[in-house]
CSV table of N, CA and C and ligand atoms in Angstrom, one decimal:
chain,number,residue,atom,x,y,z
C,428,MET,N,46.1,50.5,17.6
C,428,MET,CA,45.9,51.5,16.6
C,428,MET,C,46.1,52.8,17.2
C,429,LYS,N,46.3,53.8,16.3
C,429,LYS,CA,46.6,55.1,16.7
C,429,LYS,C,45.5,56.1,16.2
C,430,VAL,N,44.9,56.7,17.2
C,430,VAL,CA,43.8,57.7,16.8
C,430,VAL,C,44.3,59.1,17.0
C,431,SER,N,44.0,59.9,16.1
C,431,SER,CA,44.5,61.3,16.1
C,431,SER,C,43.3,62.2,16.0
C,432,ILE,N,43.4,63.4,16.6
C,432,ILE,CA,42.4,64.4,16.4
C,432,ILE,C,43.0,65.6,15.7
C,433,ILE,N,42.2,66.3,14.9
C,433,ILE,CA,42.6,67.5,14.2
C,433,ILE,C,41.6,68.6,14.6
C,434,PRO,N,41.9,69.2,15.7
C,434,PRO,CA,40.9,70.2,16.3
C,434,PRO,C,40.5,71.2,15.4
C,435,GLU,N,41.3,71.7,14.5
C,435,GLU,CA,40.9,72.8,13.5
C,435,GLU,C,39.9,72.3,12.6
C,436,ASN,N,39.7,71.0,12.4
C,436,ASN,CA,38.6,70.5,11.6
C,436,ASN,C,37.3,70.2,12.3
C,437,CYS,N,37.4,70.3,13.6
C,437,CYS,CA,36.2,69.9,14.5
C,437,CYS,C,35.2,71.1,14.5
C,438,ILE,N,33.9,70.7,14.3
C,438,ILE,CA,32.8,71.7,14.3
C,438,ILE,C,32.0,71.6,15.6
C,439,ALA,N,32.5,70.9,16.6
C,439,ALA,CA,31.9,70.8,17.9
C,439,ALA,C,30.5,70.2,17.8
C,440,CYS,N,30.3,69.2,17.0
C,440,CYS,CA,29.0,68.6,16.8
C,440,CYS,C,28.6,67.7,18.0
C,441,GLY,N,29.6,67.2,18.7
C,441,GLY,CA,29.3,66.4,19.9
C,441,GLY,C,29.1,64.9,19.6
C,442,LEU,N,29.3,64.5,18.4
C,442,LEU,CA,28.9,63.1,18.0
C,442,LEU,C,29.9,62.1,18.6
C,443,CYS,N,31.2,62.4,18.5
C,443,CYS,CA,32.2,61.3,18.8
C,443,CYS,C,32.0,60.8,20.2
C,444,GLN,N,31.7,61.6,21.1
C,444,GLN,CA,31.7,61.1,22.5
C,444,GLN,C,30.4,60.3,22.7
C,445,THR,N,29.4,60.4,21.9
C,445,THR,CA,28.3,59.5,22.0
C,445,THR,C,28.7,58.0,21.6
C,446,TYR,N,29.8,57.9,20.9
C,446,TYR,CA,30.3,56.5,20.6
C,446,TYR,C,31.3,56.1,21.5
C,447,SER,N,32.2,57.0,22.0
C,447,SER,CA,33.3,56.5,22.8
C,447,SER,C,33.7,57.6,23.8
C,448,ASN,N,33.9,57.3,25.0
C,448,ASN,CA,34.3,58.3,26.0
C,448,ASN,C,35.8,58.5,26.0
C,449,VAL,N,36.5,57.9,25.0
C,449,VAL,CA,37.9,58.4,24.8
C,449,VAL,C,38.0,59.8,24.4
C,450,PHE,N,36.8,60.3,23.8
C,450,PHE,CA,36.8,61.7,23.3
C,450,PHE,C,36.0,62.5,24.4
C,451,ASP,N,36.5,63.7,24.5
C,451,ASP,CA,35.9,64.7,25.4
C,451,ASP,C,36.0,66.1,24.7
C,452,TYR,N,35.5,67.1,25.3
C,452,TYR,CA,35.5,68.4,24.7
C,452,TYR,C,36.0,69.5,25.5
C,453,HIS,N,36.6,70.5,24.9
C,453,HIS,CA,37.0,71.7,25.6
C,453,HIS,C,35.7,72.5,25.9
C,454,ASP,N,35.8,73.5,26.6
C,454,ASP,CA,34.6,74.3,27.0
C,454,ASP,C,33.9,74.9,25.7
C,455,ASN,N,34.6,75.1,24.7
C,455,ASN,CA,34.0,75.6,23.4
C,455,ASN,C,33.5,74.5,22.5
C,456,GLY,N,33.6,73.2,23.0
C,456,GLY,CA,33.0,72.1,22.3
C,456,GLY,C,33.9,71.4,21.3
C,457,ILE,N,35.1,71.9,21.2
C,457,ILE,CA,36.1,71.3,20.3
C,457,ILE,C,36.7,70.0,20.9
C,458,VAL,N,36.9,69.0,20.1
C,458,VAL,CA,37.3,67.7,20.6
C,458,VAL,C,38.7,67.7,21.2
C,459,LYS,N,38.8,66.9,22.3
C,459,LYS,CA,40.1,66.6,22.9
C,459,LYS,C,40.0,65.1,23.4
C,460,PHE,N,41.2,64.6,23.8
C,460,PHE,CA,41.1,63.3,24.4
C,460,PHE,C,40.8,63.5,25.9
C,461,THR,N,40.1,62.5,26.4
C,461,THR,CA,39.6,62.6,27.8
C,461,THR,C,40.8,62.6,28.8
C,462,ASP,N,41.8,61.8,28.5
C,462,ASP,CA,42.9,61.6,29.5
C,462,ASP,C,44.3,62.0,28.9
C,463,SER,N,44.3,62.9,27.9
C,463,SER,CA,45.6,63.3,27.4
C,463,SER,C,45.4,64.7,26.7
C,464,LYS,N,46.5,65.4,26.8
C,464,LYS,CA,46.5,66.7,26.1
C,464,LYS,C,47.1,66.6,24.7
C,465,GLN,N,47.6,65.4,24.4
C,465,GLN,CA,48.2,65.2,23.1
C,465,GLN,C,47.1,65.1,22.0
C,466,LEU,N,47.6,65.2,20.7
C,466,LEU,CA,46.7,65.1,19.6
C,466,LEU,C,46.6,63.7,19.0
C,467,SER,N,47.4,62.8,19.5
C,467,SER,CA,47.4,61.4,19.1
C,467,SER,C,47.5,60.5,20.3
C,468,GLN,N,46.9,59.3,20.1
C,468,GLN,CA,46.9,58.4,21.3
C,468,GLN,C,46.8,57.0,20.7
C,469,THR,N,47.6,56.1,21.3
C,469,THR,CA,47.6,54.7,20.9
C,469,THR,C,46.6,54.0,21.8
C,470,VAL,N,45.6,53.3,21.2
C,470,VAL,CA,44.6,52.6,21.9
C,470,VAL,C,44.4,51.2,21.4
C,471,GLU,N,43.8,50.4,22.3
C,471,GLU,CA,43.5,49.0,21.9
C,471,GLU,C,42.4,49.1,20.8
C,472,ASP,N,42.4,48.1,19.9
C,472,ASP,CA,41.4,48.0,18.9
C,472,ASP,C,40.0,48.1,19.5
C,473,ASP,N,39.2,49.0,19.1
C,473,ASP,CA,37.9,49.2,19.7
C,473,ASP,C,36.9,49.6,18.7
C,474,THR,N,35.8,48.9,18.6
C,474,THR,CA,34.8,49.2,17.5
C,474,THR,C,34.1,50.5,17.8
C,475,ASP,N,34.0,50.9,19.1
C,475,ASP,CA,33.3,52.2,19.3
C,475,ASP,C,34.2,53.3,18.9
C,476,ILE,N,35.5,53.2,19.0
C,476,ILE,CA,36.4,54.3,18.6
C,476,ILE,C,36.3,54.3,17.0
C,477,ILE,N,36.4,53.2,16.4
C,477,ILE,CA,36.4,53.1,15.0
C,477,ILE,C,35.1,53.7,14.5
C,478,GLN,N,34.0,53.5,15.1
C,478,GLN,CA,32.7,54.0,14.7
C,478,GLN,C,32.7,55.5,14.9
C,479,ALA,N,33.3,56.0,15.9
C,479,ALA,CA,33.4,57.5,16.2
C,479,ALA,C,34.2,58.1,15.1
C,480,VAL,N,35.3,57.5,14.7
C,480,VAL,CA,36.1,58.1,13.7
C,480,VAL,C,35.4,58.1,12.3
C,481,LYS,N,34.7,57.0,12.0
C,481,LYS,CA,34.0,56.9,10.8
C,481,LYS,C,32.8,57.9,10.7
C,482,SER,N,32.3,58.2,11.8
C,482,SER,CA,31.1,59.1,11.9
C,482,SER,C,31.4,60.6,11.9
C,483,CYS,N,32.6,60.9,12.2
C,483,CYS,CA,32.9,62.4,12.3
C,483,CYS,C,32.6,63.0,10.9
C,484,PRO,N,31.7,64.0,10.9
C,484,PRO,CA,31.3,64.6,9.6
C,484,PRO,C,32.4,65.4,9.0
C,485,THR,N,33.4,65.8,9.7
C,485,THR,CA,34.5,66.7,9.1
C,485,THR,C,35.8,66.1,9.0
C,486,LYS,N,35.9,64.8,9.3
C,486,LYS,CA,37.2,64.0,9.3
C,486,LYS,C,38.2,64.7,10.2
C,487,ALA,N,37.7,65.1,11.4
C,487,ALA,CA,38.6,65.6,12.4
C,487,ALA,C,39.2,64.6,13.3
C,488,LEU,N,38.8,63.3,13.0
C,488,LEU,CA,39.4,62.2,13.7
C,488,LEU,C,40.0,61.2,12.6
C,489,THR,N,41.2,60.7,12.9
C,489,THR,CA,41.8,59.8,12.0
C,489,THR,C,42.3,58.5,12.7
C,490,LEU,N,42.4,57.4,12.0
C,490,LEU,CA,43.0,56.2,12.6
C,490,LEU,C,44.1,55.7,11.7
C,491,ARG,N,45.1,55.1,12.3
C,491,ARG,CA,46.2,54.5,11.6
C,491,ARG,C,46.5,53.2,12.3
Y,1347,SF4,S1,32.4,64.0,15.6
Y,1347,SF4,FE1,34.1,65.2,14.7
Y,1347,SF4,S2,33.2,67.3,14.4
Y,1347,SF4,FE2,31.9,66.2,15.9
Y,1347,SF4,S3,32.8,66.8,17.9
Y,1347,SF4,FE3,33.7,64.9,17.3
Y,1347,SF4,S4,35.7,65.5,16.3
Y,1347,SF4,FE4,34.3,67.3,16.3
């Protein structure tokens, strides 16, 4: 599956990393990937990532 981040939608709530350490944050708290500077990443199916995407309050994370 492909997970994407939309940084302009992120409100820096810090929730997504509590579900999956695929997600990390810039110094200002805005989401980024832990090991990539890209805005999309292909990952193995992972219930923690799915939960993080579903839980994001501003839909700053998407799955395809
Ligand atoms: S859960 Fe959403 S709004 Fe909160 S830090 Fe993560 S991407 Fe940003």
